[in-house]
GROMACS .gro file of C-alpha atoms in nm:
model
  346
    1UNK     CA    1  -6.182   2.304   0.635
    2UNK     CA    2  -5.961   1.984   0.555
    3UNK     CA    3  -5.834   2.198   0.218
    4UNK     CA    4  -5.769   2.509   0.440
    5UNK     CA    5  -5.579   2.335   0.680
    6UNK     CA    6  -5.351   2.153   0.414
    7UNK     CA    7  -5.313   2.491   0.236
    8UNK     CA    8  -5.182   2.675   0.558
    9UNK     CA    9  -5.003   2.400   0.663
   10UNK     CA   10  -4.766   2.397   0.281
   11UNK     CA   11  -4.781   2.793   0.333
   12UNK     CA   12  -4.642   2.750   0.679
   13UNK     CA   13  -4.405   2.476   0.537
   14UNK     CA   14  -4.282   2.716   0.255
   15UNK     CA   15  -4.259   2.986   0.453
   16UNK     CA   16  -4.041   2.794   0.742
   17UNK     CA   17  -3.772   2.720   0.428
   18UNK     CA   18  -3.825   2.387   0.374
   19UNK     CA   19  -3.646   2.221   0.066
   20UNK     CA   20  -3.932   2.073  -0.046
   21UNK     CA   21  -4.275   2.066  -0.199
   22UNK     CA   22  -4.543   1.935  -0.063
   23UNK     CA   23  -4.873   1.894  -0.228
   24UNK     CA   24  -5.251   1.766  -0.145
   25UNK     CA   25  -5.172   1.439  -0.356
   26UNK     CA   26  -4.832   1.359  -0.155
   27UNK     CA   27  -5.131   1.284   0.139
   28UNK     CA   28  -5.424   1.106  -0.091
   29UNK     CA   29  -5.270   0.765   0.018
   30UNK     CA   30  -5.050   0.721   0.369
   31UNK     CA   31  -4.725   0.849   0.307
   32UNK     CA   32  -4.523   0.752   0.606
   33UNK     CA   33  -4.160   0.868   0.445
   34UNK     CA   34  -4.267   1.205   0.413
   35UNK     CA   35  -4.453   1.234   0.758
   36UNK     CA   36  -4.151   1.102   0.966
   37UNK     CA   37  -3.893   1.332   0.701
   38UNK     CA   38  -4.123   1.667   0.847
   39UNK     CA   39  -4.122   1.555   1.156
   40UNK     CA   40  -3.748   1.511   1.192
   41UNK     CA   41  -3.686   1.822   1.009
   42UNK     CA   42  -3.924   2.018   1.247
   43UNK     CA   43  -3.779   1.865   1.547
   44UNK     CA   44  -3.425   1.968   1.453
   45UNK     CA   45  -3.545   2.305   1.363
   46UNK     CA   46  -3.623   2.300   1.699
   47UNK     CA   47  -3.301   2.142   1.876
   48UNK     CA   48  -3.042   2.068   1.588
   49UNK     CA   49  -2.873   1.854   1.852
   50UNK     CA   50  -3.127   1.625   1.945
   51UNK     CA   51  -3.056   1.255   1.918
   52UNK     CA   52  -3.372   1.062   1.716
   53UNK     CA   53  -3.319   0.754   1.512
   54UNK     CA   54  -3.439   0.853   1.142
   55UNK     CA   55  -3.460   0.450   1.129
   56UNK     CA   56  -3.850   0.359   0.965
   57UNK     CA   57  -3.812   0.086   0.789
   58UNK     CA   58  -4.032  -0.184   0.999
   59UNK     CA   59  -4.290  -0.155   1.195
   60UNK     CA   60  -4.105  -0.128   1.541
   61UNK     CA   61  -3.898   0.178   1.449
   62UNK     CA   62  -4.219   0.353   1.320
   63UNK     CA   63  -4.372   0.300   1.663
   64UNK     CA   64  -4.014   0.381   1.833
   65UNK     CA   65  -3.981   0.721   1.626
   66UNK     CA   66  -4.340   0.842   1.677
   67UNK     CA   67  -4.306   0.821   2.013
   68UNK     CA   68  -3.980   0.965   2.031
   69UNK     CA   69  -4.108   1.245   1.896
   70UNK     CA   70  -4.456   1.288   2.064
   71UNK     CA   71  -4.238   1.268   2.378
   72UNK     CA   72  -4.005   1.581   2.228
   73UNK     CA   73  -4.282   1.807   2.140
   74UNK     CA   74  -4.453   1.721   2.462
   75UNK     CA   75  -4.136   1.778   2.705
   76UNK     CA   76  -3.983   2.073   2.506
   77UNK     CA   77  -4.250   2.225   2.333
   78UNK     CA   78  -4.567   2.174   2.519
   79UNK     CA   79  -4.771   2.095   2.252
   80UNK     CA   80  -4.962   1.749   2.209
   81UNK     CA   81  -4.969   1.546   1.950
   82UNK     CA   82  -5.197   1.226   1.903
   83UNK     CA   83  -4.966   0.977   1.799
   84UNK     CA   84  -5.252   0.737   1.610
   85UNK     CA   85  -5.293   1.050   1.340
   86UNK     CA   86  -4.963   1.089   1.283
   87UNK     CA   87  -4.909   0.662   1.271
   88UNK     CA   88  -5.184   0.686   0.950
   89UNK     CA   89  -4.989   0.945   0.799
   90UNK     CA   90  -5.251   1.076   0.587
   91UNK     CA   91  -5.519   1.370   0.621
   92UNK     CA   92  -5.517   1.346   0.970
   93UNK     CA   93  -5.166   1.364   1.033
   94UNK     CA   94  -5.128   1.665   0.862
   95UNK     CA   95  -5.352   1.852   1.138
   96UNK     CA   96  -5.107   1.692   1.374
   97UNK     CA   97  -4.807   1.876   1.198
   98UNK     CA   98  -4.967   2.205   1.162
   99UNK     CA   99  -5.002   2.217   1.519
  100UNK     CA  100  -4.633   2.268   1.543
  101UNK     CA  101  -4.545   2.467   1.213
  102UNK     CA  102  -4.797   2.722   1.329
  103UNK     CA  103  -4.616   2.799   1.635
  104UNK     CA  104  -4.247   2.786   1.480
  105UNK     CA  105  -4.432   2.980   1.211
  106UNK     CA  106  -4.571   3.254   1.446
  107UNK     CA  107  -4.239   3.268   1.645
  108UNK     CA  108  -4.093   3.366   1.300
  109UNK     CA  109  -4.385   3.631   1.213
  110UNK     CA  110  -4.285   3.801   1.547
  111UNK     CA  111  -3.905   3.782   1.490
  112UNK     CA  112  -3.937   3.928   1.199
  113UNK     CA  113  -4.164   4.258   1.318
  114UNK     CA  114  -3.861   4.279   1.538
  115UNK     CA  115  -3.584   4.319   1.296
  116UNK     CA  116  -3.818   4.573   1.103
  117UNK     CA  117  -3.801   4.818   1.385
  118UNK     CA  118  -3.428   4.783   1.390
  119UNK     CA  119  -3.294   5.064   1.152
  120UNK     CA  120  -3.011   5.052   0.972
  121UNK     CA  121  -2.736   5.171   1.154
  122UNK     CA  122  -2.809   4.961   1.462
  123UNK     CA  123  -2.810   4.654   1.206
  124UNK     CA  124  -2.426   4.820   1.097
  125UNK     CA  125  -2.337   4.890   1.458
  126UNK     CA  126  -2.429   4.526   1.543
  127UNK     CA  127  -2.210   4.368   1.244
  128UNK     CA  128  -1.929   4.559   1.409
  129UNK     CA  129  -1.992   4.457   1.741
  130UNK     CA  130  -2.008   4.072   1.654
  131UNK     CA  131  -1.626   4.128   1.422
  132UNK     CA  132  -1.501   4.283   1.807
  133UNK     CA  133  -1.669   4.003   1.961
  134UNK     CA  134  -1.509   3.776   1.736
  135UNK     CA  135  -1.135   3.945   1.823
  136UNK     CA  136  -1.232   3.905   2.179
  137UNK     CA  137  -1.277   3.572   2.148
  138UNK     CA  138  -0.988   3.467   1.974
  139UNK     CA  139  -0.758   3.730   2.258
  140UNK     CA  140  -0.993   3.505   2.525
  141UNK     CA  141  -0.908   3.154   2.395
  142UNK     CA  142  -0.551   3.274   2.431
  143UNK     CA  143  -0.537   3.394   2.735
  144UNK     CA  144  -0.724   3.070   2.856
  145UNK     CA  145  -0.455   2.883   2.705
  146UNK     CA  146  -0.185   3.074   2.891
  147UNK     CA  147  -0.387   3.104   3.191
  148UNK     CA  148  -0.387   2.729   3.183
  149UNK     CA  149   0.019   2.683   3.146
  150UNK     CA  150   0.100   2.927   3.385
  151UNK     CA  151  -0.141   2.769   3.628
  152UNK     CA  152   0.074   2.450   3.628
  153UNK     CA  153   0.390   2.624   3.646
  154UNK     CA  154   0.235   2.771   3.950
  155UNK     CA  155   0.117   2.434   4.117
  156UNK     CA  156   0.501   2.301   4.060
  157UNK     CA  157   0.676   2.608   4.253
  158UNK     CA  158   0.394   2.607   4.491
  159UNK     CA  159   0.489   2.217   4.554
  160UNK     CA  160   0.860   2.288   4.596
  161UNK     CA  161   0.758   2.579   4.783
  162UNK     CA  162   0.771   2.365   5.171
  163UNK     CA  163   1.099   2.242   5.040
  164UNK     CA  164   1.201   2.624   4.966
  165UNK     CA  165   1.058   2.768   5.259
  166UNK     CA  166   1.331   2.670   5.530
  167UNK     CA  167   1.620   2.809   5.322
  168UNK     CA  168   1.459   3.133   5.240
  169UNK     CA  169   1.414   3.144   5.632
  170UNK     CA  170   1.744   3.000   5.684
  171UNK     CA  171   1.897   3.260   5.446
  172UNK     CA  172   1.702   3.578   5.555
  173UNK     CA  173   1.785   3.504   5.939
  174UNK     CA  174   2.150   3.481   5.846
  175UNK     CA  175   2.386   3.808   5.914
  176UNK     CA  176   2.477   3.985   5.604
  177UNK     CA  177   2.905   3.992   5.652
  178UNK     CA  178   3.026   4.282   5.422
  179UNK     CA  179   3.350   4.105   5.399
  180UNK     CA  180   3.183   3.737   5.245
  181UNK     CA  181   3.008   3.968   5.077
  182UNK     CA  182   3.298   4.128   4.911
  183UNK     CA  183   3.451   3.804   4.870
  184UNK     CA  184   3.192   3.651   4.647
  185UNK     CA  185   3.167   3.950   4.422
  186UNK     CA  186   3.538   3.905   4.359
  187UNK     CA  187   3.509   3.585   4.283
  188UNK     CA  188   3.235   3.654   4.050
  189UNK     CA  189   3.439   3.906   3.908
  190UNK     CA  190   3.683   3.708   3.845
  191UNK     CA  191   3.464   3.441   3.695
  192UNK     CA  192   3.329   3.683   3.442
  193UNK     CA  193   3.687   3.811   3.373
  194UNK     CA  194   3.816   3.465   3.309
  195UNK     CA  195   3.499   3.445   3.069
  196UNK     CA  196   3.623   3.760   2.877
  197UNK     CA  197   3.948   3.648   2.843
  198UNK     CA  198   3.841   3.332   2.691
  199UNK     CA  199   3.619   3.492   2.432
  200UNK     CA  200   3.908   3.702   2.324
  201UNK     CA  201   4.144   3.388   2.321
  202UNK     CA  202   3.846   3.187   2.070
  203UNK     CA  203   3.813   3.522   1.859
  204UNK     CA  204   4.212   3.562   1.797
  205UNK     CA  205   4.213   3.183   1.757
  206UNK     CA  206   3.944   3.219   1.528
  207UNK     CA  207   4.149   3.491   1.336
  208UNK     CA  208   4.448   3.245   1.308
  209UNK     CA  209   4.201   3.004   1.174
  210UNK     CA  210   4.059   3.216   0.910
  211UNK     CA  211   4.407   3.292   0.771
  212UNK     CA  212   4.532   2.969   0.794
  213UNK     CA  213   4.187   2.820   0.622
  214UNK     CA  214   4.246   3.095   0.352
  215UNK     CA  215   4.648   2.997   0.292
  216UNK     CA  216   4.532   2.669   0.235
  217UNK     CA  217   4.257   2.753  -0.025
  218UNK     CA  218   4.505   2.928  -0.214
  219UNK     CA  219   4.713   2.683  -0.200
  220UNK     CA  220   4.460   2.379  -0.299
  221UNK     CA  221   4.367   2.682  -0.595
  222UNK     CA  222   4.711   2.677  -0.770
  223UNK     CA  223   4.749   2.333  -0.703
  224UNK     CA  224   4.383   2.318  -0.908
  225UNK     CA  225   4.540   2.517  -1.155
  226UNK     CA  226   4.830   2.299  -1.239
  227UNK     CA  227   4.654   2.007  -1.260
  228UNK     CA  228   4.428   2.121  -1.488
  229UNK     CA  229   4.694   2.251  -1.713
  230UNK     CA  230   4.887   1.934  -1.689
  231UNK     CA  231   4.553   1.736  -1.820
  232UNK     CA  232   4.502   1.954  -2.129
  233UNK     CA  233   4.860   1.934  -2.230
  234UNK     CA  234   4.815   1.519  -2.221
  235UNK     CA  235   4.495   1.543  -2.376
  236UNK     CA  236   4.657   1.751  -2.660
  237UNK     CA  237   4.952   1.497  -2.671
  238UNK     CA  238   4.914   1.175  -2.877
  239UNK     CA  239   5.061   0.888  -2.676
  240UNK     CA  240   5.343   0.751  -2.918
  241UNK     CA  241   5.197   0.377  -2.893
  242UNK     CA  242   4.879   0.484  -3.041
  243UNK     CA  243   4.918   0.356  -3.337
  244UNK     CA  244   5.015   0.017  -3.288
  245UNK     CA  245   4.737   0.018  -3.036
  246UNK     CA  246   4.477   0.131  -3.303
  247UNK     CA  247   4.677  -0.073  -3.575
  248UNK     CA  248   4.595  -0.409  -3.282
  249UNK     CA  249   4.287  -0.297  -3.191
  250UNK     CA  250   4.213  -0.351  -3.552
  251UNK     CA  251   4.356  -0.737  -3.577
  252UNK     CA  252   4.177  -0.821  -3.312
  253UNK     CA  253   3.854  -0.719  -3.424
  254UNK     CA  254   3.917  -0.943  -3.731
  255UNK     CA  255   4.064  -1.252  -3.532
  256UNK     CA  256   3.749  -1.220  -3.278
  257UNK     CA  257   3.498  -1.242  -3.640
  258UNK     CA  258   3.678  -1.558  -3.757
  259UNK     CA  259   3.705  -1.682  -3.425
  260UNK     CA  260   3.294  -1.627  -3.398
  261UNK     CA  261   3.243  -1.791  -3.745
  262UNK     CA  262   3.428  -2.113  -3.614
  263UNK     CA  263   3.301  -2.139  -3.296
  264UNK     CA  264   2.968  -2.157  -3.533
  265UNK     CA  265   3.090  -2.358  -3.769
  266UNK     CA  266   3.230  -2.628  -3.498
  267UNK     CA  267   2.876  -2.628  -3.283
  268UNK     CA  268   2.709  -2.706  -3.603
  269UNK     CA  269   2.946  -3.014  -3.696
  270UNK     CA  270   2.953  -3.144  -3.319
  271UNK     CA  271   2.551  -3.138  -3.359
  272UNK     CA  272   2.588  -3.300  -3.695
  273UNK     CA  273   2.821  -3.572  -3.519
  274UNK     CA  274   2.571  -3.602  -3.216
  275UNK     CA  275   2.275  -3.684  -3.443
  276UNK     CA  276   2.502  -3.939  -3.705
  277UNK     CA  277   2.583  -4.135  -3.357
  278UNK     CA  278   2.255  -4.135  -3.257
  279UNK     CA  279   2.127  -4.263  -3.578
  280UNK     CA  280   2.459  -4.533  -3.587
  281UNK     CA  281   2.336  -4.651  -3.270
  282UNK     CA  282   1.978  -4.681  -3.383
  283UNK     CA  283   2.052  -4.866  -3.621
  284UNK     CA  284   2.297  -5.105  -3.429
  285UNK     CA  285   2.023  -5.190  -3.183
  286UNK     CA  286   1.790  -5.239  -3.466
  287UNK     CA  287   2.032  -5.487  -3.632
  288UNK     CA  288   2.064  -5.665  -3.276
  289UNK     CA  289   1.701  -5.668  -3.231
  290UNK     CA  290   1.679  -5.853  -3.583
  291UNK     CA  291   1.981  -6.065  -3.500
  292UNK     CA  292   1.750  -6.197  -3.137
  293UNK     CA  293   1.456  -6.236  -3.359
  294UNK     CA  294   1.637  -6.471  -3.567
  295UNK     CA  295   1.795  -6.659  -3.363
  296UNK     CA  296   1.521  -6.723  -3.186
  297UNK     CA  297   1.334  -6.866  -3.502
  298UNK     CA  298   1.625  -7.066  -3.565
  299UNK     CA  299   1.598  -7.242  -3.252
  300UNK     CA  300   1.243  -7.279  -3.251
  301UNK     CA  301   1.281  -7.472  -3.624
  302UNK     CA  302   1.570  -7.666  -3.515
  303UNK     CA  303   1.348  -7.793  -3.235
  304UNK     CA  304   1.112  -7.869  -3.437
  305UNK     CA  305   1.335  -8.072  -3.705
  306UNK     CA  306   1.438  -8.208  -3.374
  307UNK     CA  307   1.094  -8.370  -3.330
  308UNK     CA  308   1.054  -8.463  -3.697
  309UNK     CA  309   1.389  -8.645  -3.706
  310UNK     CA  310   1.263  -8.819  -3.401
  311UNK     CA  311   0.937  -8.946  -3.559
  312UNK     CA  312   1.150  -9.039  -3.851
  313UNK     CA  313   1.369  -9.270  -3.638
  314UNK     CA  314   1.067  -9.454  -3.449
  315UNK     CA  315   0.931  -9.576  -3.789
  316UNK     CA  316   1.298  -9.660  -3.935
  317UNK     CA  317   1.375  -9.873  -3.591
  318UNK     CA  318   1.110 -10.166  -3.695
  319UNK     CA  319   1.241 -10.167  -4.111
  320UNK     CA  320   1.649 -10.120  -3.995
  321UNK     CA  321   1.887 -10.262  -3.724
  322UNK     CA  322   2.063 -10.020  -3.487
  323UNK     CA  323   2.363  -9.932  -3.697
  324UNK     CA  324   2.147  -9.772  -3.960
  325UNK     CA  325   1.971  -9.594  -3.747
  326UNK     CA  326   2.246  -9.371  -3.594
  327UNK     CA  327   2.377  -9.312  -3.917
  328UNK     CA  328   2.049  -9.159  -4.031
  329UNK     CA  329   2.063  -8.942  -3.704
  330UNK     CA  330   2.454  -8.869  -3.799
  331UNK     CA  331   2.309  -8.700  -4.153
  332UNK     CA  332   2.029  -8.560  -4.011
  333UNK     CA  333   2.228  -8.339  -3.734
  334UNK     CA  334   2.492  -8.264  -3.968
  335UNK     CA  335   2.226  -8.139  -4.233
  336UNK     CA  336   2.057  -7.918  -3.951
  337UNK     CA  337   2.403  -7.753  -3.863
  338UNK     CA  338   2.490  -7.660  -4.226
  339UNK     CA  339   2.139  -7.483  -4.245
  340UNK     CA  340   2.167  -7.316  -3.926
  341UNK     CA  341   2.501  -7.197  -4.022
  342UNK     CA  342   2.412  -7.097  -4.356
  343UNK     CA  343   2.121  -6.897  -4.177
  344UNK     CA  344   2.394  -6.746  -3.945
  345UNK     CA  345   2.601  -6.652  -4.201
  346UNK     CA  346   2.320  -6.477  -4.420
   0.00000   0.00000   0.00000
């Protein structure tokens, strides 16, 4: 009984047009997915515009959707469905769903011995009923439209109407006097003959204009004319300072190449002057630098003869009396400035 009921249930299923397959192994283990995918497509076979969350990913919109749409098939349908069966989505919930694809399934068998009785020229009559329904339609949406504008129209006047009312009154209850009367048509006459006249005065202006616009296109014409003439005849004509122009042109073209190749030629020597300076005054500081350095050692070994020549004279004090001894000092400073001046010198 289980395999007839899954057979009539994928009959039903195939039979209701939908996209697709379903097998006995699709059910062997509990396939939620495609339960709650049958059941939505079902449902909006049903009602295409009813609202149910196609959300069953956890556990709380499986509950949520179930019961969403036991409640549906309860409410619209009438038909009962046990909520647990279709929550296992296995065997069992397939005896669930074939209680409502048997009924959208019979609904179908008996629409369709319906349109069998229909023959075929009721089937053409109502094709051509539904194309004038169609044009009716379209002719009714207008009309609505217009209906709707002069509706408002109609509110405004109706609004001013209070407003309206007293002068129409006012207007009515008033004596007709053929003589006002006759006055206002004159001077409405008059009005519309003033108009006329007008018209005719813009239409002969406009005449005027017109042959004044075309005297002065003729005009601007031959004055195109000449000028045109006049340029070919001074582009034919070779200006008589041509050629000492050209003959110039020439010189100068020459004057600006040796002018370019000594413009070159005096960057490159002021960058050949630039780099001899900088290596003159390279050298300069070098020579300074080896000018400190030796004075400096100068100083330091005149210091230390300095201290020598002092030893010298502590030793020479207990041999020789005073006189000698500033004599040796005498030699001794006077031998240390020719060195350090020789030194200087070198």
């Amino acid at each position: 009984p289980a395999l007839a009921c899954f057979s009539d249930f994928t009959e039903m299923m195939r039979a209701l047009g939908y996209p697709r397959l379903i097998s006995m192994e699709n059910f062997h283990t509990p396939n939620f997915m495609l339960v709650s995918e049958v059941l939505l497509w079902l449902v909006k076979r049903y009602e295409p515009q009813t609202d149910i969350p196609p959300d069953v990913e956890t556990e709380q919109d499986r509950v949520f959707f179930i019961k969403a749409v036991a409640q549906f098939m309860a409410t619209k349908v009438h038909i009962k469905l046990n909520t647990k069966k279709l929550y296992q989505a296995d065997g069992y919930a397939v005896k669930e769903l074939l209680k409502v694809t048997s009924v959208l399934y019979g609904a179908m068998n008996t629409k369709r011995v319906e349109r069998a009785d229909v023959s075929e020229e009721d089937s053409s009559k109502l094709k051509f009923d539904l194309g004038s329904k169609i044009a009716d339609l379209k002719a009714a949406r207008q009309l609505a439209s217009e209906i709707t504008s002069k509706g408002a129209s109609l509110y405004d006047l109706l609004g001013k109407e209070v407003e309206l009312r007293e002068a129409r009154t006012e207007s009515i209850a008033r004596p007709l006097e053929i003589n006002e009367a006759e006055k206002m048509m004159k001077i409405a006459i008059d009005c519309v003959l003033e108009q006329v006249q007008k018209t005719k005065d813009m239409l002969n202006n406009v005449a005027l204009d017109e042959a004044s616009l075309e005297a002065k296109i003729e005009k601007r014409k031959l004055e195109l004319e000449r000028s045109q003439k006049r340029l070919q005849t001074l582009q034919s004509v070779r200006p008589a300072f041509m050629d000492e122009y050209e003959k110039i042109e020439k010189q100068l073209q020459k004057q600006y190449s040796s002018y370019l190749e000594k413009f070159r030629n005096l960057t490159y020597m002021e960058q050949l002057l630039d780099d001899h300076r900088r290596i003159e005054q390279e050298m300069f500081e070098e020579a300074a630098n080896m000018l400190h350095l030796t004075q400096n050692r100068l100083k330091e070994e005149e210091q230390h003869l300095l201290k020598s020549g002092n030893n010298d004279d502590s030793d020479v004090e207990i041999q020789e009396d005073e006189g000698s001894d500033s004599e040796v000092e005498d030699r001794q400073i006077m031998k240390q400035r020719t060195t350090t001046e020789t030194l200087l010198q070198g």
